[in-house]
mmCIF file of N, CA and C in Angstrom:
data_model
loop_
_atom_site.group_PDB
_atom_site.id
_atom_site.type_symbol
_atom_site.label_atom_id
_atom_site.label_comp_id
_atom_site.label_asym_id
_atom_site.label_seq_id
_atom_site.Cartn_x
_atom_site.Cartn_y
_atom_site.Cartn_z
ATOM 1 N N UNK O 19 175.012 -48.598 -76.039
ATOM 2 C CA UNK O 19 175.848 -49.256 -75.302
ATOM 3 C C UNK O 19 175.809 -50.441 -74.890
ATOM 4 N N UNK O 20 176.687 -51.794 -75.544
ATOM 5 C CA UNK O 20 176.587 -53.088 -74.966
ATOM 6 C C UNK O 20 177.425 -53.456 -73.673
ATOM 7 N N UNK O 21 176.417 -54.283 -73.275
ATOM 8 C CA UNK O 21 177.206 -54.093 -71.623
ATOM 9 C C UNK O 21 177.479 -55.951 -71.493
ATOM 10 N N UNK O 22 178.150 -56.226 -71.342
ATOM 11 C CA UNK O 22 178.781 -57.775 -70.722
ATOM 12 C C UNK O 22 179.579 -58.452 -69.990
ATOM 13 N N UNK O 23 178.973 -59.114 -68.993
ATOM 14 C CA UNK O 23 179.864 -59.253 -67.525
ATOM 15 C C UNK O 23 181.890 -59.787 -68.197
ATOM 16 N N UNK O 24 182.461 -59.651 -68.192
ATOM 17 C CA UNK O 24 183.805 -59.892 -69.129
ATOM 18 C C UNK O 24 184.642 -60.547 -67.726
ATOM 19 N N UNK O 25 184.510 -60.550 -66.811
ATOM 20 C CA UNK O 25 185.511 -61.375 -65.729
ATOM 21 C C UNK O 25 184.248 -61.774 -64.266
ATOM 22 N N UNK O 26 185.142 -62.443 -63.656
ATOM 23 C CA UNK O 26 184.779 -63.237 -62.307
ATOM 24 C C UNK O 26 185.422 -63.735 -61.357
ATOM 25 N N UNK O 27 186.080 -62.950 -60.354
ATOM 26 C CA UNK O 27 187.406 -62.889 -59.616
ATOM 27 C C UNK O 27 187.477 -63.604 -57.799
ATOM 28 N N UNK O 28 188.613 -63.853 -57.766
ATOM 29 C CA UNK O 28 188.630 -65.089 -56.736
ATOM 30 C C UNK O 28 189.616 -64.542 -56.092
ATOM 31 N N UNK O 29 189.604 -64.565 -54.382
ATOM 32 C CA UNK O 29 190.903 -63.927 -54.060
ATOM 33 C C UNK O 29 191.707 -65.571 -53.556
ATOM 34 N N UNK O 30 192.892 -65.010 -53.782
ATOM 35 C CA UNK O 30 193.603 -66.008 -53.621
ATOM 36 C C UNK O 30 194.681 -64.912 -52.432
ATOM 37 N N UNK O 31 195.998 -65.980 -51.837
ATOM 38 C CA UNK O 31 196.700 -65.255 -51.093
ATOM 39 C C UNK O 31 198.470 -65.013 -52.042
ATOM 40 N N UNK O 32 199.120 -64.414 -51.821
ATOM 41 C CA UNK O 32 200.768 -64.678 -52.532
ATOM 42 C C UNK O 32 201.442 -65.656 -51.828
ATOM 43 N N UNK O 33 202.621 -65.661 -52.430
ATOM 44 C CA UNK O 33 204.145 -66.380 -51.017
ATOM 45 C C UNK O 33 203.593 -65.599 -49.978
ATOM 46 N N UNK O 34 203.599 -64.202 -49.722
ATOM 47 C CA UNK O 34 204.425 -63.227 -48.846
ATOM 48 C C UNK O 34 202.727 -63.139 -47.879
ATOM 49 N N UNK O 35 201.886 -64.072 -48.577
ATOM 50 C CA UNK O 35 200.161 -64.189 -47.684
ATOM 51 C C UNK O 35 199.430 -62.579 -47.526
ATOM 52 N N UNK O 36 200.037 -61.672 -49.231
ATOM 53 C CA UNK O 36 199.327 -60.950 -49.725
ATOM 54 C C UNK O 36 198.614 -60.960 -49.697
ATOM 55 N N UNK O 37 196.120 -60.522 -49.555
ATOM 56 C CA UNK O 37 195.558 -60.846 -50.786
ATOM 57 C C UNK O 37 195.467 -59.881 -52.081
ATOM 58 N N UNK O 38 194.798 -60.845 -52.565
ATOM 59 C CA UNK O 38 194.721 -60.692 -54.307
ATOM 60 C C UNK O 38 193.287 -61.139 -55.310
ATOM 61 N N UNK O 39 193.425 -60.741 -56.101
ATOM 62 C CA UNK O 39 192.525 -61.388 -56.669
ATOM 63 C C UNK O 39 192.135 -61.643 -58.052
ATOM 64 N N UNK O 40 191.556 -62.617 -58.816
ATOM 65 C CA UNK O 40 192.251 -63.308 -60.330
ATOM 66 C C UNK O 40 191.390 -64.140 -60.860
ATOM 67 N N UNK O 41 190.954 -63.457 -62.204
ATOM 68 C CA UNK O 41 190.338 -63.647 -63.210
ATOM 69 C C UNK O 41 190.569 -64.315 -63.953
ATOM 70 N N UNK O 42 189.613 -64.236 -65.185
ATOM 71 C CA UNK O 42 190.337 -64.558 -66.364
ATOM 72 C C UNK O 42 189.247 -63.128 -66.611
ATOM 73 N N UNK O 43 189.574 -63.188 -68.096
ATOM 74 C CA UNK O 43 188.954 -61.238 -68.622
ATOM 75 C C UNK O 43 188.960 -62.022 -70.121
ATOM 76 N N UNK O 44 187.415 -62.303 -71.072
ATOM 77 C CA UNK O 44 187.198 -62.385 -71.762
ATOM 78 C C UNK O 44 186.216 -61.150 -72.775
ATOM 79 N N UNK O 45 187.558 -61.006 -74.474
ATOM 80 C CA UNK O 45 187.822 -60.273 -74.950
ATOM 81 C C UNK O 45 186.595 -59.930 -76.442
ATOM 82 N N UNK O 46 186.307 -61.172 -76.183
ATOM 83 C CA UNK O 46 185.105 -61.694 -76.878
ATOM 84 C C UNK O 46 186.080 -62.150 -78.445
ATOM 85 N N UNK O 47 186.369 -61.263 -79.389
ATOM 86 C CA UNK O 47 187.452 -61.282 -80.862
ATOM 87 C C UNK O 47 189.031 -61.773 -80.017
ATOM 88 N N UNK O 48 189.294 -60.831 -79.385
ATOM 89 C CA UNK O 48 190.414 -60.199 -78.862
ATOM 90 C C UNK O 48 191.150 -61.748 -77.824
ATOM 91 N N UNK O 49 190.685 -62.542 -77.491
ATOM 92 C CA UNK O 49 190.665 -63.550 -76.998
ATOM 93 C C UNK O 49 190.173 -63.375 -75.231
ATOM 94 N N UNK O 50 191.098 -64.278 -74.385
ATOM 95 C CA UNK O 50 190.853 -63.679 -72.975
ATOM 96 C C UNK O 50 192.749 -63.483 -72.504
ATOM 97 N N UNK O 51 192.511 -62.756 -71.121
ATOM 98 C CA UNK O 51 193.510 -62.149 -70.433
ATOM 99 C C UNK O 51 193.394 -62.769 -68.887
ATOM 100 N N UNK O 52 194.013 -63.889 -68.647
ATOM 101 C CA UNK O 52 194.342 -63.533 -66.584
ATOM 102 C C UNK O 52 195.126 -62.259 -65.897
ATOM 103 N N UNK O 53 193.773 -61.927 -65.555
ATOM 104 C CA UNK O 53 194.710 -61.012 -64.648
ATOM 105 C C UNK O 53 194.396 -61.718 -63.035
ATOM 106 N N UNK O 54 195.574 -60.400 -62.508
ATOM 107 C CA UNK O 54 195.840 -60.423 -61.112
ATOM 108 C C UNK O 54 195.411 -59.326 -60.837
ATOM 109 N N UNK O 55 194.865 -58.648 -59.592
ATOM 110 C CA UNK O 55 194.220 -57.323 -58.767
ATOM 111 C C UNK O 55 194.818 -57.641 -57.536
ATOM 112 N N UNK O 56 195.940 -56.297 -57.551
ATOM 113 C CA UNK O 56 196.249 -56.065 -56.197
ATOM 114 C C UNK O 56 196.519 -55.168 -55.240
ATOM 115 N N UNK O 57 195.760 -55.446 -54.272
ATOM 116 C CA UNK O 57 195.210 -53.531 -53.647
ATOM 117 C C UNK O 57 196.883 -53.126 -52.339
ATOM 118 N N UNK O 58 197.072 -51.623 -52.595
ATOM 119 C CA UNK O 58 198.042 -50.953 -52.320
ATOM 120 C C UNK O 58 197.524 -50.877 -51.392
ATOM 121 N N UNK O 59 197.598 -51.650 -49.788
ATOM 122 C CA UNK O 59 197.797 -50.388 -48.283
ATOM 123 C C UNK O 59 198.477 -49.844 -48.234
ATOM 124 N N UNK O 60 200.056 -50.001 -48.101
ATOM 125 C CA UNK O 60 200.637 -49.522 -47.730
ATOM 126 C C UNK O 60 201.481 -48.312 -49.630
ATOM 127 N N UNK O 61 200.229 -47.401 -49.395
ATOM 128 C CA UNK O 61 200.654 -45.878 -50.071
ATOM 129 C C UNK O 61 201.137 -45.094 -49.043
ATOM 130 N N UNK O 62 202.419 -44.477 -49.791
ATOM 131 C CA UNK O 62 203.056 -44.003 -49.224
ATOM 132 C C UNK O 62 203.069 -42.024 -49.950
ATOM 133 N N UNK O 63 202.342 -41.829 -50.757
ATOM 134 C CA UNK O 63 201.580 -40.748 -50.556
ATOM 135 C C UNK O 63 200.372 -41.334 -51.555
ATOM 136 N N UNK O 64 199.511 -40.073 -51.153
ATOM 137 C CA UNK O 64 198.012 -39.593 -52.754
ATOM 138 C C UNK O 64 197.378 -39.720 -53.536
ATOM 139 N N UNK O 65 198.517 -39.587 -54.491
ATOM 140 C CA UNK O 65 198.628 -39.546 -55.666
ATOM 141 C C UNK O 65 199.470 -41.061 -56.287
ATOM 142 N N UNK O 66 199.523 -42.197 -55.003
ATOM 143 C CA UNK O 66 200.103 -43.647 -56.086
ATOM 144 C C UNK O 66 198.103 -44.513 -55.891
ATOM 145 N N UNK O 67 198.471 -45.381 -57.111
ATOM 146 C CA UNK O 67 197.073 -45.892 -57.311
ATOM 147 C C UNK O 67 196.572 -46.912 -55.713
ATOM 148 N N UNK O 68 194.805 -47.067 -55.687
ATOM 149 C CA UNK O 68 194.720 -48.035 -54.782
ATOM 150 C C UNK O 68 194.964 -49.659 -55.182
ATOM 151 N N UNK O 69 195.349 -50.114 -56.113
ATOM 152 C CA UNK O 69 195.518 -51.330 -56.993
ATOM 153 C C UNK O 69 196.909 -50.995 -58.042
ATOM 154 N N UNK O 70 197.912 -52.819 -58.406
ATOM 155 C CA UNK O 70 198.153 -52.573 -58.977
ATOM 156 C C UNK O 70 197.607 -53.998 -59.869
ATOM 157 N N UNK O 71 197.269 -53.814 -61.100
ATOM 158 C CA UNK O 71 196.567 -55.390 -62.229
ATOM 159 C C UNK O 71 198.085 -56.279 -62.668
ATOM 160 N N UNK O 72 198.060 -56.750 -62.828
ATOM 161 C CA UNK O 72 198.887 -57.859 -63.461
ATOM 162 C C UNK O 72 198.043 -58.153 -64.395
ATOM 163 N N UNK O 73 199.143 -58.662 -65.393
ATOM 164 C CA UNK O 73 198.482 -58.913 -67.355
ATOM 165 C C UNK O 73 198.552 -60.113 -67.148
ATOM 166 N N UNK O 74 198.045 -62.122 -68.056
ATOM 167 C CA UNK O 74 199.123 -62.636 -69.180
ATOM 168 C C UNK O 74 198.282 -62.794 -70.184
ATOM 169 N N UNK O 75 198.665 -62.885 -71.145
ATOM 170 C CA UNK O 75 197.514 -63.095 -71.901
ATOM 171 C C UNK O 75 197.483 -64.448 -72.220
ATOM 172 N N UNK O 76 196.815 -64.697 -73.051
ATOM 173 C CA UNK O 76 196.474 -66.146 -72.959
ATOM 174 C C UNK O 76 195.942 -66.194 -74.506
#
């Protein structure tokens, strides 16, 4: 199995003051993708995700 570190994330705050982590994924021959990871603090049900990921193709 080949292992490669593909992301470094920085913490920021959005316009509402909610924290998120952002960075670039280096996908090699497929290019780079910018991601933002938002932690979900107010889950209404156990089956809901703990985080959401927003993706921007570069």
